[in-house]
Amino acid sequence: MNFERKILITGGAGFIGSHVVRRFVQNYPQYLIVNLDKLTYAGNLENLRDVEGAPNYQFIKGDICDAATMDQVFSEHQIDGVIHLAAESHVDRSITNPMAFVETNVIGTVTLLNVAKSHWSDFKGKRFYHVSTDEVYGSLGDTGLFTETTPYDPKSPYSASKAASDHFVRAYQNTYGLPTVISNCSNNYGSYHFPEKLIPLTINNIRNNKQIPVYGKGENIRDWLFVEDHARAIDVIFHKGAEGDTYNIGGFNEWKNIDLVNLLCDILDKKLDREEGTSRKLITYVKDRAGHDMRYAIDATKLKNELGWEPSLQFEEGLEKTVDWYLSNEKWLEDVTSGDYQNYYKEHYQS
Ligand code: NAD
Ligand code: DAU
């Protein structure tokens, strides 16, 4: 088949990546979508069962740090666009094993930049899109929002690795003219989210009548965005974002962790027919995360004014949809929390 574009999506078997792959495969039958993923603990082909037979979709198991594999993928598929999401993504894991974050997030990204640069002798019609995080901006006090001009001030090994990769992407644009674009997004939530992260972990623990671990006093604030809204923003930025530019993506939706956990408890009490207040009794304050960033909040005005994107869902509605998804996909939860997850959980929460 003659495809109009041949797009490589890295990390497409992960949480956000699977939503991006699904959106592109379904909305752009004229594009070939090549999903390359290493299938680490966070990657799962079950996340993409509904698109795996599509004629414009291909999956490749591979590591972005492996230059020879990446080179072959570019040659074989004549890749002309990259949406790069592959990463180690969990802050807690970056505290115990920072090297894995340097390898994938920094070395992997630079490997991919090099391969794209060497294959794209002509940069016309090409695009390298790096999907990044608001954590590169550091931590906010009680007021203010991160804008695209907020200076970088990463504070965890995870955010330091993402900041480094952002810098490399900009350096390749500036030095070699590689056509790039970057977005920095706030906390996502929704289906297929690995239950090491706050929202799916809370839902899973309530479902299993297990304690809900809340770090510190539960007063840290995050700005939550429905994952399908993020995938839509990535679509808009990939197609219409200005070359070399950066866009912040966020939900205008700040929540204190403890308020969010309480809300989830109340939603689940209703859905599981439990007496009001039952799940809140599971909340357990545990040792704080080392170097825990206090508050993130994104100003996504530029994306709204320049490219017309806005979040579509109210948080309560998105959260309810999310809870419903986990309750009707218990097998998915059982599968991803068997094996290694149990060891991770024990080591992480009982140390
Ligand atoms: P995730 O951990 O769910 O998925 C990451 C995927 O990358 C997995 O499928 C994994 O197998 C794959 N991967 C890891 N190392 C790889 C390697 N060396 N080669 C190939 N594939 C590899 O992550 P996510 O939450 O979906 O995040 C995706 C991207 O979006 C990341 O770059 C992350 O920094 C960024 N981001 C995430 C959020 C969020 O709230 N989750 C917010 C903003 C930005
Ligand atoms: O802001 C974007 C970032 O959001 C992404 O770049 C990261 O990839 C993603 O993991 C997420 O990082 P956070 O550290 O904010 O997400 P997490 O779900 O791990 O934690 C959310 C908040 O909840 C944070 O303040 C820590 C707290 N927390 C987390 C866990 C796992 C708890 O209180 N208890 C927990 O068990």
Coordinates of C-alpha atoms and ligand atoms in Angstrom, one line a residue:
M1 CA 0.0 0.0 0.0
N2 CA 1.1 3.5 -0.7
F3 CA 0.9 5.5 2.5
E4 CA 0.8 9.2 2.6
R5 CA 3.0 9.3 5.8
K6 CA 5.0 6.7 7.6
I7 CA 5.0 7.5 11.3
L8 CA 7.1 5.8 14.0
I9 CA 5.5 5.9 17.4
T10 CA 7.9 4.8 20.2
G11 CA 6.5 3.5 23.5
G12 CA 3.2 2.8 21.9
A13 CA 2.4 -0.2 24.1
G14 CA 2.5 2.0 27.2
F15 CA -0.3 4.0 28.8
I16 CA -0.3 7.2 26.8
G17 CA 1.4 5.6 23.7
S18 CA -1.4 3.1 23.3
H19 CA -4.0 5.9 23.2
V20 CA -1.9 7.8 20.6
V21 CA -1.4 4.7 18.5
R22 CA -5.1 3.9 18.6
R23 CA -6.1 7.4 17.6
F24 CA -3.6 7.6 14.7
V25 CA -4.4 4.1 13.4
Q26 CA -8.2 4.8 13.5
N27 CA -8.2 8.4 12.3
Y28 CA -5.6 8.2 9.6
P29 CA -6.0 5.1 7.5
Q30 CA -3.8 6.9 4.9
Y31 CA -0.8 6.8 7.3
L32 CA 1.3 3.8 8.2
I33 CA 1.7 3.6 12.0
V34 CA 4.8 1.7 13.2
N35 CA 4.8 1.1 16.9
L36 CA 8.2 0.3 18.4
D37 CA 8.2 -0.7 22.0
K38 CA 10.6 -2.7 24.2
L39 CA 7.7 -4.1 26.2
T40 CA 9.2 -3.4 29.6
Y41 CA 7.1 -4.0 32.7
A42 CA 5.1 -0.9 31.6
G43 CA 4.4 -2.0 28.0
N44 CA 1.6 -4.4 27.2
L45 CA 0.2 -5.5 23.8
E46 CA -3.2 -6.1 25.5
N47 CA -3.5 -2.3 25.4
L48 CA -3.8 -2.4 21.6
R49 CA -5.8 -5.6 20.9
D50 CA -8.5 -3.6 19.1
V51 CA -6.1 -2.2 16.4
E52 CA -3.6 -5.0 16.0
G53 CA -5.1 -6.3 12.8
A54 CA -5.5 -2.9 11.1
P55 CA -3.9 -2.8 7.6
N56 CA -2.1 0.5 8.5
Y57 CA -0.5 -0.8 11.7
Q58 CA 2.7 -2.6 12.5
F59 CA 4.3 -3.5 15.8
I60 CA 8.0 -4.0 16.3
K61 CA 9.5 -5.2 19.6
G62 CA 12.7 -3.2 19.9
D63 CA 14.8 -0.9 22.1
I64 CA 15.3 2.8 21.2
C65 CA 18.8 2.5 22.6
D66 CA 19.7 0.0 19.9
A67 CA 20.9 2.1 16.9
A68 CA 21.1 -0.8 14.5
T69 CA 17.5 -1.8 15.1
M70 CA 16.3 1.8 14.8
D71 CA 18.3 2.3 11.6
Q72 CA 16.7 -0.8 10.1
V73 CA 13.2 0.4 11.1
F74 CA 13.8 3.8 9.4
S75 CA 15.2 2.1 6.2
E76 CA 12.5 -0.6 5.9
H77 CA 9.6 1.7 6.5
Q78 CA 10.9 5.0 5.1
I79 CA 9.9 6.7 8.3
D80 CA 9.1 10.4 7.8
G81 CA 7.6 11.3 11.2
V82 CA 8.4 10.3 14.8
I83 CA 6.2 10.6 17.8
H84 CA 8.6 9.7 20.6
L85 CA 7.0 8.5 23.9
A86 CA 9.2 5.6 24.9
A87 CA 10.6 6.3 28.4
E88 CA 10.9 5.1 31.9
S89 CA 8.1 7.1 33.4
H90 CA 7.7 6.5 37.1
V91 CA 9.3 9.0 39.5
D92 CA 9.6 6.5 42.4
R93 CA 11.5 4.0 40.2
S94 CA 13.9 6.8 39.1
I95 CA 14.8 7.3 42.8
T96 CA 15.8 3.7 43.3
N97 CA 17.3 3.1 39.8
P98 CA 18.3 6.4 38.1
M99 CA 20.6 4.6 35.5
A100 CA 17.6 3.0 33.7
F101 CA 16.3 6.6 33.2
V102 CA 19.5 7.9 31.8
E103 CA 19.7 4.9 29.4
T104 CA 16.2 5.1 27.9
N105 CA 15.3 8.7 28.4
V106 CA 18.6 10.3 27.5
I107 CA 20.7 7.9 25.5
G108 CA 17.6 6.4 23.8
T109 CA 16.4 9.8 22.8
V110 CA 19.8 10.9 21.4
T111 CA 20.1 7.5 19.6
L112 CA 16.7 8.2 17.9
L113 CA 17.7 11.8 17.1
N114 CA 20.9 10.5 15.4
V115 CA 19.1 7.9 13.4
A116 CA 16.5 10.4 12.2
K117 CA 19.2 12.9 11.3
S118 CA 21.2 10.4 9.3
H119 CA 18.1 9.1 7.4
W120 CA 16.5 12.5 6.7
S121 CA 19.0 14.0 4.2
D122 CA 16.2 16.3 3.2
F123 CA 14.3 17.6 6.2
K124 CA 11.3 18.7 4.1
G125 CA 8.1 17.1 5.3
K126 CA 9.8 15.5 8.2
R127 CA 9.0 15.9 11.9
F128 CA 10.5 14.6 15.2
Y129 CA 8.0 15.1 18.0
H130 CA 9.2 14.6 21.6
V131 CA 6.5 14.0 24.2
S132 CA 7.7 15.4 27.5
T133 CA 6.5 16.3 30.9
D134 CA 5.7 19.4 33.0
E135 CA 8.1 18.0 35.7
V136 CA 11.0 19.6 33.8
Y137 CA 9.9 22.9 35.3
G138 CA 10.4 21.8 38.9
S139 CA 8.0 22.5 41.6
L140 CA 5.6 25.5 42.2
G141 CA 4.7 27.3 45.4
D142 CA 1.1 28.1 46.3
T143 CA 0.6 30.3 43.2
G144 CA 1.6 30.6 39.6
L145 CA 1.5 28.3 36.6
F146 CA 4.2 26.7 34.4
T147 CA 4.4 28.5 31.0
E148 CA 6.5 27.6 28.0
T149 CA 9.1 30.1 29.1
T150 CA 9.4 28.9 32.7
P151 CA 13.1 28.0 33.3
Y152 CA 13.9 24.3 33.6
D153 CA 14.5 23.2 37.2
P154 CA 14.1 19.4 37.3
K155 CA 14.3 17.9 40.8
S156 CA 14.0 14.1 40.5
P157 CA 16.2 11.7 38.5
Y158 CA 13.1 11.2 36.2
S159 CA 12.6 14.9 35.5
A160 CA 16.3 15.5 35.1
S161 CA 16.4 12.7 32.4
K162 CA 13.4 14.2 30.6
A163 CA 14.9 17.7 30.8
A164 CA 18.1 16.4 29.4
S165 CA 16.2 14.8 26.5
D166 CA 14.3 18.0 25.8
H167 CA 17.6 19.9 25.7
F168 CA 19.0 17.3 23.2
V169 CA 15.9 17.7 21.0
R170 CA 16.3 21.5 20.9
A171 CA 20.1 21.1 20.3
Y172 CA 19.4 19.0 17.2
Q173 CA 17.0 21.5 15.9
N174 CA 19.4 24.4 16.5
T175 CA 22.6 22.7 15.4
Y176 CA 21.5 20.5 12.5
G177 CA 18.1 21.9 11.6
L178 CA 16.3 18.6 12.4
P179 CA 12.6 19.6 12.4
T180 CA 11.4 19.1 15.9
V181 CA 8.5 19.9 18.2
I182 CA 8.1 19.3 22.0
S183 CA 5.1 19.2 24.3
N184 CA 5.2 19.2 28.1
C185 CA 2.1 17.7 29.7
S186 CA 0.7 17.5 33.2
N187 CA -0.5 14.3 34.9
N188 CA -2.6 12.0 32.8
Y189 CA -5.3 9.6 33.9
G190 CA -7.5 7.1 32.1
S191 CA -7.6 3.5 30.9
Y192 CA -4.5 1.3 30.5
H193 CA -2.6 3.2 33.2
F194 CA -0.2 1.0 35.0
P195 CA -1.3 0.6 38.7
E196 CA 2.0 1.9 40.1
K197 CA 0.7 5.5 39.6
L198 CA -1.6 7.2 42.1
I199 CA -5.0 6.9 40.4
P200 CA -5.0 3.3 39.1
L201 CA -3.1 2.1 42.2
T202 CA -5.9 3.7 44.4
I203 CA -8.6 2.1 42.3
N204 CA -7.0 -1.3 42.4
N205 CA -6.3 -1.2 46.1
I206 CA -9.9 -0.2 46.9
R207 CA -11.1 -3.0 44.7
N208 CA -9.0 -5.4 46.7
N209 CA -9.7 -3.8 50.1
K210 CA -6.0 -3.0 50.5
Q211 CA -4.5 0.0 52.2
I212 CA -4.2 3.2 50.0
P213 CA -0.7 4.6 50.5
V214 CA -0.7 8.4 50.6
Y215 CA 2.7 10.0 50.7
G216 CA 3.5 12.6 53.4
K217 CA 0.5 14.6 54.4
G218 CA -1.3 14.1 51.0
E219 CA -1.0 17.9 50.4
N220 CA 0.9 17.8 47.1
I221 CA -1.0 19.1 44.1
R222 CA -1.1 17.7 40.6
D223 CA -3.0 19.0 37.5
W224 CA -4.9 16.1 36.0
L225 CA -5.8 15.6 32.3
F226 CA -7.8 12.8 30.7
V227 CA -5.4 10.7 28.5
E228 CA -7.6 10.9 25.4
D229 CA -7.4 14.7 25.6
H230 CA -3.6 14.4 25.7
A231 CA -3.7 12.1 22.6
R232 CA -5.8 14.6 20.8
A233 CA -3.4 17.4 21.8
I234 CA -0.5 15.3 20.4
D235 CA -2.4 14.9 17.1
V236 CA -3.0 18.6 16.8
I237 CA 0.6 19.5 17.7
F238 CA 2.1 16.8 15.4
H239 CA 0.0 18.2 12.5
K240 CA -0.1 21.9 13.2
G241 CA 2.6 22.8 15.8
A242 CA 5.3 25.3 14.6
E243 CA 8.7 23.8 13.9
G244 CA 11.1 24.1 16.8
D245 CA 8.3 25.2 19.1
T246 CA 7.2 24.0 22.5
Y247 CA 3.6 23.6 23.8
N248 CA 2.4 23.1 27.3
I249 CA -0.6 20.7 27.7
G250 CA -2.7 20.6 30.9
G251 CA -6.1 20.2 32.3
F252 CA -6.6 23.5 34.3
N253 CA -7.5 20.9 36.9
E254 CA -5.5 21.0 40.2
W255 CA -6.2 18.5 42.9
K256 CA -4.6 17.9 46.3
N257 CA -3.7 14.2 46.4
I258 CA -5.8 13.6 49.5
D259 CA -8.9 15.2 48.0
L260 CA -8.5 13.2 44.9
V261 CA -8.1 9.9 46.9
N262 CA -11.2 10.8 48.9
L263 CA -13.1 11.4 45.8
L264 CA -12.1 8.1 44.3
C265 CA -13.1 6.4 47.6
D266 CA -16.5 7.9 47.4
I267 CA -17.0 7.0 43.7
L268 CA -15.9 3.4 44.4
D269 CA -18.1 3.0 47.5
K270 CA -21.1 3.8 45.3
K271 CA -20.0 1.6 42.3
L272 CA -19.2 -1.3 44.6
D273 CA -22.3 -0.9 46.7
R274 CA -20.3 -0.3 49.9
E275 CA -21.5 1.7 52.8
E276 CA -20.5 5.4 52.5
G277 CA -17.1 6.0 54.1
T278 CA -15.9 2.3 53.8
S279 CA -13.0 3.0 51.3
R280 CA -11.8 6.1 53.1
K281 CA -10.9 3.9 56.0
L282 CA -8.2 2.3 53.8
I283 CA -6.2 5.5 53.5
T284 CA -2.8 5.2 55.1
Y285 CA -0.3 8.0 55.3
V286 CA 3.2 6.6 54.5
K287 CA 6.7 7.9 54.3
D288 CA 7.0 10.8 51.8
R289 CA 8.7 10.4 48.4
A290 CA 12.3 11.7 48.6
G291 CA 12.5 15.3 47.1
H292 CA 8.7 15.2 46.5
D293 CA 7.7 18.1 44.2
M294 CA 4.9 20.1 45.9
R295 CA 2.8 21.4 43.1
Y296 CA 2.5 21.2 39.3
A297 CA 0.1 23.4 37.3
I298 CA 0.2 24.0 33.6
D299 CA -0.9 27.1 31.7
A300 CA -2.1 25.7 28.4
T301 CA -3.2 29.0 27.0
K302 CA -0.7 29.0 24.1
L303 CA -2.1 25.7 22.8
K304 CA -5.6 27.0 23.0
N305 CA -4.9 30.3 21.4
E306 CA -2.5 29.1 18.6
L307 CA -3.9 25.6 17.8
G308 CA -7.4 25.6 19.3
W309 CA -7.0 22.7 21.7
E310 CA -8.8 22.6 25.0
P311 CA -9.5 19.8 27.5
S312 CA -12.9 18.2 26.7
L313 CA -13.9 16.4 29.9
Q314 CA -14.8 17.6 33.4
F315 CA -12.6 15.8 35.9
E316 CA -15.5 14.1 37.8
E317 CA -16.9 12.7 34.5
G318 CA -13.4 11.5 33.4
L319 CA -12.7 9.9 36.7
E320 CA -16.0 8.1 36.7
K321 CA -15.4 6.8 33.2
T322 CA -11.9 5.7 34.3
V323 CA -13.2 3.8 37.4
D324 CA -15.9 2.1 35.2
W325 CA -13.1 1.0 32.8
Y326 CA -11.0 -0.6 35.6
L327 CA -14.1 -2.3 37.1
S328 CA -15.0 -3.8 33.8
N329 CA -11.4 -4.8 32.9
E330 CA -10.5 -6.7 36.1
K331 CA -8.6 -9.3 34.0
W332 CA -6.3 -6.6 32.7
L333 CA -5.6 -5.4 36.2
E334 CA -5.0 -9.0 37.5
D335 CA -2.6 -9.7 34.6
V336 CA -0.5 -6.5 35.0
T337 CA -0.3 -6.9 38.8
S338 CA 0.8 -10.5 38.8
G339 CA 4.5 -11.5 38.9
D340 CA 7.0 -8.7 39.2
Y341 CA 4.5 -6.2 40.3
Q342 CA 4.0 -8.0 43.6
N343 CA 7.8 -7.8 44.3
Y344 CA 7.9 -4.1 43.4
Y345 CA 4.9 -3.4 45.6
K346 CA 6.4 -5.2 48.6
E347 CA 9.8 -3.6 48.3
H348 CA 8.4 -0.2 47.6
Y349 CA 5.7 0.1 50.2
Q350 CA 7.0 -2.1 53.0
S351 CA 10.5 -0.7 53.2
Ligands
NAD1 P1 4.6 4.2 30.4 O1 5.6 3.9 31.4 O2 3.2 3.8 30.6 O3 5.0 3.6 28.9 C1 6.3 3.7 28.5 C2 6.4 2.8 27.3 O4 7.8 2.9 26.8 C3 6.2 1.3 27.6 O5 5.4 0.7 26.7 C4 7.6 0.7 27.6 O6 7.7 -0.7 27.2 C5 8.3 1.6 26.5 N1 9.8 1.6 26.7 C6 10.5 1.9 27.8 N2 11.8 1.8 27.5 C7 11.9 1.6 26.2 C8 13.0 1.5 25.3 N3 14.3 1.6 25.8 N4 12.8 1.2 24.0 C9 11.5 1.1 23.5 N5 10.4 1.2 24.3 C10 10.6 1.4 25.6 O7 4.6 5.8 30.2 P2 3.5 6.8 29.9 O8 2.9 7.3 31.2 O9 2.6 6.3 28.8 O10 4.4 8.0 29.3 C11 4.7 8.1 27.9 C12 5.5 9.3 27.7 O11 4.8 10.5 28.1 C13 6.8 9.4 28.5 O12 7.8 9.9 27.7 C14 6.5 10.3 29.7 O13 7.7 10.9 30.1 C15 5.5 11.2 29.0 N6 4.6 11.9 30.0 C16 3.8 11.1 30.8 C17 2.8 11.7 31.6 C18 1.9 10.9 32.5 O14 1.2 11.4 33.3 N7 2.0 9.5 32.4 C19 2.7 13.1 31.5 C20 3.5 13.8 30.7 C21 4.4 13.2 29.9
DAU2 O1 3.4 15.6 35.7 C1 3.5 14.6 34.7 C2 4.1 13.4 35.4 O2 3.0 12.8 36.1 C3 4.6 12.4 34.3 O3 5.7 13.0 33.7 C4 5.1 11.1 35.0 O4 5.5 10.2 34.0 C5 3.9 10.5 35.7 O5 4.3 9.3 36.4 C6 3.3 11.6 36.7 O6 4.3 11.8 37.8 P1 3.8 11.9 39.3 O7 4.9 11.6 40.2 O8 3.1 13.2 39.6 O9 2.7 10.7 39.4 P2 2.3 9.6 40.5 O10 1.0 9.0 40.0 O11 3.5 8.7 40.8 O12 2.0 10.5 41.8 C7 1.0 11.5 41.8 C8 1.0 12.1 43.2 O13 0.6 11.1 44.1 C9 2.4 12.5 43.7 O14 2.3 13.7 44.5 C10 2.9 11.3 44.5 C11 1.6 10.8 45.1 N1 1.5 9.4 45.4 C12 1.9 8.5 44.4 C13 1.8 7.2 44.6 C14 2.3 6.2 43.6 C15 1.1 8.9 46.6 O15 0.7 9.7 47.5 N2 1.0 7.5 46.8 C16 1.4 6.6 45.9 O16 1.3 5.4 46.2

